[in-house]
mmCIF file with all atom_site columns, C-alpha atoms in Angstrom:
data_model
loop_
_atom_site.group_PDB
_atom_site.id
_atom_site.type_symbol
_atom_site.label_atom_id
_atom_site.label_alt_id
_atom_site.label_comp_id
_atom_site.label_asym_id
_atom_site.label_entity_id
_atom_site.label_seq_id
_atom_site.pdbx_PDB_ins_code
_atom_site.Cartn_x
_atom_site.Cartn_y
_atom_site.Cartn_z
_atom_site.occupancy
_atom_site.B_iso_or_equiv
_atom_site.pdbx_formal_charge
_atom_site.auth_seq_id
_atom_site.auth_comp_id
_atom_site.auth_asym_id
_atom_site.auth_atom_id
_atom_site.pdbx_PDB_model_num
ATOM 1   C CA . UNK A 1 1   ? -32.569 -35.116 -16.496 1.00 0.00 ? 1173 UNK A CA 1
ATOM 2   C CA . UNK A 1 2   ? -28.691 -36.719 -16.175 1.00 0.00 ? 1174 UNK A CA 1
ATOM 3   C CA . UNK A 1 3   ? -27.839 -36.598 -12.092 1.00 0.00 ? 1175 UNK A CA 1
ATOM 4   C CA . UNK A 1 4   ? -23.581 -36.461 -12.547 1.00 0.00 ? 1176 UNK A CA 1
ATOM 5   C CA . UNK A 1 5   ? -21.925 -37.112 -9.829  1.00 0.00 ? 1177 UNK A CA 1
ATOM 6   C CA . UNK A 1 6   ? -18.632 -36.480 -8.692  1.00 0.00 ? 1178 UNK A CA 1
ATOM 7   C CA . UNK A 1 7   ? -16.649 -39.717 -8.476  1.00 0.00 ? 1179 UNK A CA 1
ATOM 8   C CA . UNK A 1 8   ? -13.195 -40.219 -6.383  1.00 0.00 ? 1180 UNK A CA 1
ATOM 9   C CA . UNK A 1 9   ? -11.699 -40.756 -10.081 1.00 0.00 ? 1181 UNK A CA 1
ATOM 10  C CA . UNK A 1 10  ? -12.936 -37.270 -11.470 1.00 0.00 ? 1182 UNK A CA 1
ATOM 11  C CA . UNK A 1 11  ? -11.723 -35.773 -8.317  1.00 0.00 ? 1183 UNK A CA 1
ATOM 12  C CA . UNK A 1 12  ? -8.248  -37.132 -8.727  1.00 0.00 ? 1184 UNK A CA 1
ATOM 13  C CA . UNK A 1 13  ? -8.430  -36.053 -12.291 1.00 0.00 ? 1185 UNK A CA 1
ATOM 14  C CA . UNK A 1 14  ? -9.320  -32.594 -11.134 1.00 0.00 ? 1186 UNK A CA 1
ATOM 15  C CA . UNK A 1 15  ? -6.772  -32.038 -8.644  1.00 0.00 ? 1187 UNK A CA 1
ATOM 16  C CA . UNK A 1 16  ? -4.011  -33.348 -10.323 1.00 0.00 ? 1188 UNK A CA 1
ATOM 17  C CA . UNK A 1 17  ? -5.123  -30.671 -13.321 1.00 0.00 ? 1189 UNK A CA 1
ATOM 18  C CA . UNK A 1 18  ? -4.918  -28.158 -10.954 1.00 0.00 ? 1190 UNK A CA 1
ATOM 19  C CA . UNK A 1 19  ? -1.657  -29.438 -9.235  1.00 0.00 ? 1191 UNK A CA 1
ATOM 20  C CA . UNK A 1 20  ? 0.153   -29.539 -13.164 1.00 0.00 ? 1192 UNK A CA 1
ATOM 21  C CA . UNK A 1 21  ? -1.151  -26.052 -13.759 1.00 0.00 ? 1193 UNK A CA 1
ATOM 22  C CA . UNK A 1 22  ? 0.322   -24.808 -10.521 1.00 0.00 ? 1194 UNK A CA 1
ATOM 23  C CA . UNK A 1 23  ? 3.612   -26.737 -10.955 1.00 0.00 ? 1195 UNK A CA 1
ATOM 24  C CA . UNK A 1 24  ? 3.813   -24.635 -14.495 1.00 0.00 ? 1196 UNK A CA 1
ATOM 25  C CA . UNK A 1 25  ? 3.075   -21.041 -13.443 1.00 0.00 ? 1197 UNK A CA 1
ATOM 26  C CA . UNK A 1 26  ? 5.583   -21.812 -10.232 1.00 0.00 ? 1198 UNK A CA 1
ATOM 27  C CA . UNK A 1 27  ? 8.108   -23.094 -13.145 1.00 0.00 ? 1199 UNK A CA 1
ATOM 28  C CA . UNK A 1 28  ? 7.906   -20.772 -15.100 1.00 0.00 ? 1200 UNK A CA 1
ATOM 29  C CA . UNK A 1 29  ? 8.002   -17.927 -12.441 1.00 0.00 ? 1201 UNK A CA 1
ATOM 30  C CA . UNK A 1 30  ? 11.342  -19.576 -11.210 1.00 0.00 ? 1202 UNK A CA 1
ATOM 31  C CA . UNK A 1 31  ? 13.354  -19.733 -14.369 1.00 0.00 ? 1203 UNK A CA 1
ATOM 32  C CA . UNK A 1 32  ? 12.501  -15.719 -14.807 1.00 0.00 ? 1204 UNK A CA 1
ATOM 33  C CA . UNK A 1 33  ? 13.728  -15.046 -11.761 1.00 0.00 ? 1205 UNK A CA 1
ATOM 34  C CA . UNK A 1 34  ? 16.862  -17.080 -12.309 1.00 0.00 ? 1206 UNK A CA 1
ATOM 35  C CA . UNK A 1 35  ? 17.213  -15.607 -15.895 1.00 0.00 ? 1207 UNK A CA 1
ATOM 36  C CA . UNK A 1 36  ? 16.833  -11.489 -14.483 1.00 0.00 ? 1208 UNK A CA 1
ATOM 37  C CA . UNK A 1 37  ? 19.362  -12.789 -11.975 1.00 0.00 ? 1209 UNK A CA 1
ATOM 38  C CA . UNK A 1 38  ? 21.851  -14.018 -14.672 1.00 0.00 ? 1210 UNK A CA 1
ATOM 39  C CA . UNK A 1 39  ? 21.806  -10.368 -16.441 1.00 0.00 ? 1211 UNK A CA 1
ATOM 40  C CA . UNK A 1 40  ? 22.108  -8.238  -13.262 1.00 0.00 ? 1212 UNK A CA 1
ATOM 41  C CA . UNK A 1 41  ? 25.428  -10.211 -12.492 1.00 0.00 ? 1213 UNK A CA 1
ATOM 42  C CA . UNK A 1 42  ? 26.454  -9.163  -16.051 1.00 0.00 ? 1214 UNK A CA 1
ATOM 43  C CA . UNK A 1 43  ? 25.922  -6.012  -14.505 1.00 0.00 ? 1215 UNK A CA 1
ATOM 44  C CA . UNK A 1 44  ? 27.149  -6.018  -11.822 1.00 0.00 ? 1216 UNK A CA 1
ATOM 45  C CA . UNK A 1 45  ? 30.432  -7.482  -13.927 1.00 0.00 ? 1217 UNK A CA 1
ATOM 46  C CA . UNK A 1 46  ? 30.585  -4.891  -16.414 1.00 0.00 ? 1218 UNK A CA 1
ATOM 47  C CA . UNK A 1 47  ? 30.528  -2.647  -13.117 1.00 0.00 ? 1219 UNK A CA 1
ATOM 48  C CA . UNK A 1 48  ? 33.731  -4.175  -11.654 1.00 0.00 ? 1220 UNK A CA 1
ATOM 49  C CA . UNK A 1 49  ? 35.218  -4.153  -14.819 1.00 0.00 ? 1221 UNK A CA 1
ATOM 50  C CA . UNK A 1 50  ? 34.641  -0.417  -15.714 1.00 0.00 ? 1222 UNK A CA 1
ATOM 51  C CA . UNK A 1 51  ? 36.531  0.215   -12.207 1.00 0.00 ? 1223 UNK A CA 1
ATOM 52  C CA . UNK A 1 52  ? 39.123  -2.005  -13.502 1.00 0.00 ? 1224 UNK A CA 1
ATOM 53  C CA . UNK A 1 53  ? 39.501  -0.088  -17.027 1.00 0.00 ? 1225 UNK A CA 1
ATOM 54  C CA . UNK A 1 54  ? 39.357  3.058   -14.949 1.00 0.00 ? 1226 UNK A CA 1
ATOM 55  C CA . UNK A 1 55  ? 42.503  2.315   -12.413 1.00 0.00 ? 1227 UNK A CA 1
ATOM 56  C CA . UNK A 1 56  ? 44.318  0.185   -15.810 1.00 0.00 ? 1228 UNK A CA 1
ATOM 57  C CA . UNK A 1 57  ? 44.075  3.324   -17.951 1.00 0.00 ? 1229 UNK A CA 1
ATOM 58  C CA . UNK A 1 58  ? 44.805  5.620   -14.908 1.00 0.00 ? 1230 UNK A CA 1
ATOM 59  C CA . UNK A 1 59  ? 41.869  7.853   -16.124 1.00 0.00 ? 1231 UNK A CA 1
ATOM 60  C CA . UNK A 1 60  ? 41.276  11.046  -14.228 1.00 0.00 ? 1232 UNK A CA 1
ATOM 61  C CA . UNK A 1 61  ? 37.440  12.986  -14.558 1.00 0.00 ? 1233 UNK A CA 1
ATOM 62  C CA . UNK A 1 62  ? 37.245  16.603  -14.117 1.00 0.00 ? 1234 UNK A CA 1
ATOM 63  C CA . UNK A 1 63  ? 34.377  17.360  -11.492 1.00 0.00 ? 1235 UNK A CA 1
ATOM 64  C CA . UNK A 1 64  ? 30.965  16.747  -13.484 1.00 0.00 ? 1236 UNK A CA 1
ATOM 65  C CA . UNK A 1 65  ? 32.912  15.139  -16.331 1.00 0.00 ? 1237 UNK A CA 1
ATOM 66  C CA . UNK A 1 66  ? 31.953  11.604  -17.102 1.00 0.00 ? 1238 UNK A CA 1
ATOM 67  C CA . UNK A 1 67  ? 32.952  8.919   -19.592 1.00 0.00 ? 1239 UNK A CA 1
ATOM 68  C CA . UNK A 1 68  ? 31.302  5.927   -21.331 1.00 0.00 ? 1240 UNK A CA 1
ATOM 69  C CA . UNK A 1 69  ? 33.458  2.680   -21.317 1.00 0.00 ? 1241 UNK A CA 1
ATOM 70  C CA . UNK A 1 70  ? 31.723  0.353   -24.347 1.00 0.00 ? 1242 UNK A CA 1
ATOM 71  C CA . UNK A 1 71  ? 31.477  -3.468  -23.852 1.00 0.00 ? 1243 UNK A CA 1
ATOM 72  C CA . UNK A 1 72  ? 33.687  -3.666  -26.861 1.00 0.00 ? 1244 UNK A CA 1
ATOM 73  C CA . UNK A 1 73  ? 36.118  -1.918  -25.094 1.00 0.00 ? 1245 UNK A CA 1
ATOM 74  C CA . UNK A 1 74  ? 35.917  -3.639  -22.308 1.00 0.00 ? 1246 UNK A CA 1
ATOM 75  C CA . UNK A 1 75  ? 36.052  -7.182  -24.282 1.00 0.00 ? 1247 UNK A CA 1
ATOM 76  C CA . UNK A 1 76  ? 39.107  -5.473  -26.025 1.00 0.00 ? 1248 UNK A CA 1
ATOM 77  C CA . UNK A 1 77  ? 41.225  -5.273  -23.489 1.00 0.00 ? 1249 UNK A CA 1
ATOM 78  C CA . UNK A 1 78  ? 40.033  -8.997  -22.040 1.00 0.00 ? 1250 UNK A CA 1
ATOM 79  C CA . UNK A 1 79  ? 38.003  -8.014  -18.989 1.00 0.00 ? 1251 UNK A CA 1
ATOM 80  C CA . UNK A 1 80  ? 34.772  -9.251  -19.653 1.00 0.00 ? 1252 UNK A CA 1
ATOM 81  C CA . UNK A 1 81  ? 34.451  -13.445 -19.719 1.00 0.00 ? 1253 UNK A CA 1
ATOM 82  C CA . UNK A 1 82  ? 30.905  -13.914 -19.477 1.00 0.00 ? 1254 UNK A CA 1
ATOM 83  C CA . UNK A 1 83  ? 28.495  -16.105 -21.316 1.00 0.00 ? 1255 UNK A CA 1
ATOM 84  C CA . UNK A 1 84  ? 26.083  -13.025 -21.988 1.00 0.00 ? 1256 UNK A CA 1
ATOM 85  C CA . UNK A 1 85  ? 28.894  -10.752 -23.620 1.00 0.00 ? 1257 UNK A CA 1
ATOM 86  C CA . UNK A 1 86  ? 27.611  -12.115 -27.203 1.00 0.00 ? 1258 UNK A CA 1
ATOM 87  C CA . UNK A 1 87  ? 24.496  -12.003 -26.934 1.00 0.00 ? 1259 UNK A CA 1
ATOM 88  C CA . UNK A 1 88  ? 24.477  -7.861  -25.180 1.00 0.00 ? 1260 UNK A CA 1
ATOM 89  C CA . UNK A 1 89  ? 25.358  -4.543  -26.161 1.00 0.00 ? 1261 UNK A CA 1
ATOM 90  C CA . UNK A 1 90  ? 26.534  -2.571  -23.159 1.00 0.00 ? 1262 UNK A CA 1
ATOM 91  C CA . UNK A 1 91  ? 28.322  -0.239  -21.939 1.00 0.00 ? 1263 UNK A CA 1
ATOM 92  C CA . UNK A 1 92  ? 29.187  1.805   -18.240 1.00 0.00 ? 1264 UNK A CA 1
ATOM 93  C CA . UNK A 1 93  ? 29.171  5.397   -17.611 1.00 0.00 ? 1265 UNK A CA 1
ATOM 94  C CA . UNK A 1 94  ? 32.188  6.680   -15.180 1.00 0.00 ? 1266 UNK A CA 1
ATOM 95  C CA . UNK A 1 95  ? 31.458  9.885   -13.987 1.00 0.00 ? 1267 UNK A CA 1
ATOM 96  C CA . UNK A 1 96  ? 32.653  12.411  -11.218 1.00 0.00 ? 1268 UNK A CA 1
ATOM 97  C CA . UNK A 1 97  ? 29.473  13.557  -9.152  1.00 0.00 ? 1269 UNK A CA 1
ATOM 98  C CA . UNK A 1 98  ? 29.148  15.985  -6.348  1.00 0.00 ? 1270 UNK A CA 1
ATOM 99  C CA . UNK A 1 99  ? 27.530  15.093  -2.951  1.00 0.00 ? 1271 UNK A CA 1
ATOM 100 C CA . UNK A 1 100 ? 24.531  17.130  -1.806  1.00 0.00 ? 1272 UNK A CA 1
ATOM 101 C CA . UNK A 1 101 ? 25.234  16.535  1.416   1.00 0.00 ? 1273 UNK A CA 1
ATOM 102 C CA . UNK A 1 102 ? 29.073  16.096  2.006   1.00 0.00 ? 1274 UNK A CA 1
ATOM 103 C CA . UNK A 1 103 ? 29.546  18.772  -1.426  1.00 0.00 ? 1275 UNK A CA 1
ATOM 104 C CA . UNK A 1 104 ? 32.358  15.904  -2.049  1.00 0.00 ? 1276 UNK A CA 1
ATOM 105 C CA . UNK A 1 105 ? 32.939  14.857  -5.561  1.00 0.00 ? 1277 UNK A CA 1
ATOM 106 C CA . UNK A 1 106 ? 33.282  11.242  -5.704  1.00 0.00 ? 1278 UNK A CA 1
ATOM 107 C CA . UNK A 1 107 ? 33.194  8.602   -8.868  1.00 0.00 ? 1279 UNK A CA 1
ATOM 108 C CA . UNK A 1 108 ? 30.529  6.232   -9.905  1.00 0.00 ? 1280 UNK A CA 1
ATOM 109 C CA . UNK A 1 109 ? 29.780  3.577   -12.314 1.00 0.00 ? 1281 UNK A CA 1
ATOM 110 C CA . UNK A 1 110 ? 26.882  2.699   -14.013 1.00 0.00 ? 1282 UNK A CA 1
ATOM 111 C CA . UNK A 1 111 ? 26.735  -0.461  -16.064 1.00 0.00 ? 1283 UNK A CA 1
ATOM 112 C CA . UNK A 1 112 ? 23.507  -0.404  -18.528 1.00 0.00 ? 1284 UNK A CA 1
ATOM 113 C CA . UNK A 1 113 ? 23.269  -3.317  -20.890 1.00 0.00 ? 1285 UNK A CA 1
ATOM 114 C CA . UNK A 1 114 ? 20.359  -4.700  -24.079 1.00 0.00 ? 1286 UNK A CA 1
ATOM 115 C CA . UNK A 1 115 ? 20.194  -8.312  -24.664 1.00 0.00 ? 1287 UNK A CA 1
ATOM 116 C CA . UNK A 1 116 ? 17.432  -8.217  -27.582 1.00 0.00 ? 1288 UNK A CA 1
ATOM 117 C CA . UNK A 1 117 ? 14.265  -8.075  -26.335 1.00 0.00 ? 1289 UNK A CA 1
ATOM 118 C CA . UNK A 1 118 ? 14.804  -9.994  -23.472 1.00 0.00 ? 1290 UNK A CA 1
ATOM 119 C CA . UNK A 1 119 ? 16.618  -7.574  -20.923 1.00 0.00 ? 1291 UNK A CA 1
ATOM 120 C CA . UNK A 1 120 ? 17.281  -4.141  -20.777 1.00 0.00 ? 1292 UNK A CA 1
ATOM 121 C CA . UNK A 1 121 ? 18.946  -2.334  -18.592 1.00 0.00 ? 1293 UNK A CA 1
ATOM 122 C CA . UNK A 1 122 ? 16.630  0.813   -17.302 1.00 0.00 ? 1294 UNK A CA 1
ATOM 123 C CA . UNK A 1 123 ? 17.127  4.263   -18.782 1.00 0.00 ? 1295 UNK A CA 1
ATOM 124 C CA . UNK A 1 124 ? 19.732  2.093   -21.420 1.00 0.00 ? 1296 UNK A CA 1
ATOM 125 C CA . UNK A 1 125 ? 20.169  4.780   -24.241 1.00 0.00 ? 1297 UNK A CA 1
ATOM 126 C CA . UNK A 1 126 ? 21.558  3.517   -27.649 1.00 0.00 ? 1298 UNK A CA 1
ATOM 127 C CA . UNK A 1 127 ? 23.808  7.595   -27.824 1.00 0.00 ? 1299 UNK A CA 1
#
């Protein structure tokens, strides 16, 4: 029978495996993170910007009523300047909603965007 032992060389080799594969995952974790973070603050942009086209246009929504405000729209009328605005299909939904607890109407936008396969915004419907 072959007796191996474990040298201080085969340890080093070892560890430093181990280190590399932990440096990766770690990597690769980071530059998702960073990535979701780049198409939330698209947005969060298309957000602004839908407020923006709202007060611009001097739109007014019935209580209940709401209205969808395309990227191309939004592009159209220069609001958007992101690096993402290419690569997405988007769009924001304005809409007049009533309070359960104040039975106020008040407006809110929701930005929803699709960048391929890469991001999408939840509940994103292509309507």
């Amino acid at each position: 029978m072959k007796k191996t032992t474990l040298t201080r060389g085969k340890i080093l080799v070892i560890v430093s495996i181990i280190l590399i594969i932990v440096f990766v995952i770690i990597g690769f974790n980071v530059i998702k993170k960073v990535t979701i973070n780049k198409y939330k603050n698209f947005e969060e942009e298309i957000k602004i910007e839908a407020e923006n086209y709202f007060e611009i246009k001097n739109l007014k929504l019935e209580n209940g009523e709401e209205i969808k405000i395309t990227l191309s729209e939004l592009k159209k009328q220069n609001l958007i300047s992101n690096e993402l605005q290419g690569k997405c299909d988007g769009y924001a939904i304005i809409s007049s909603e009533r309070d359960i607890y104040t039975n106020k109407y008040s407006i809110y936008y929701r930005p929803y965007i699709k960048c391929g396969k890469i991001y999408s915004t939840p509940n994103y419907s292509e309507y």
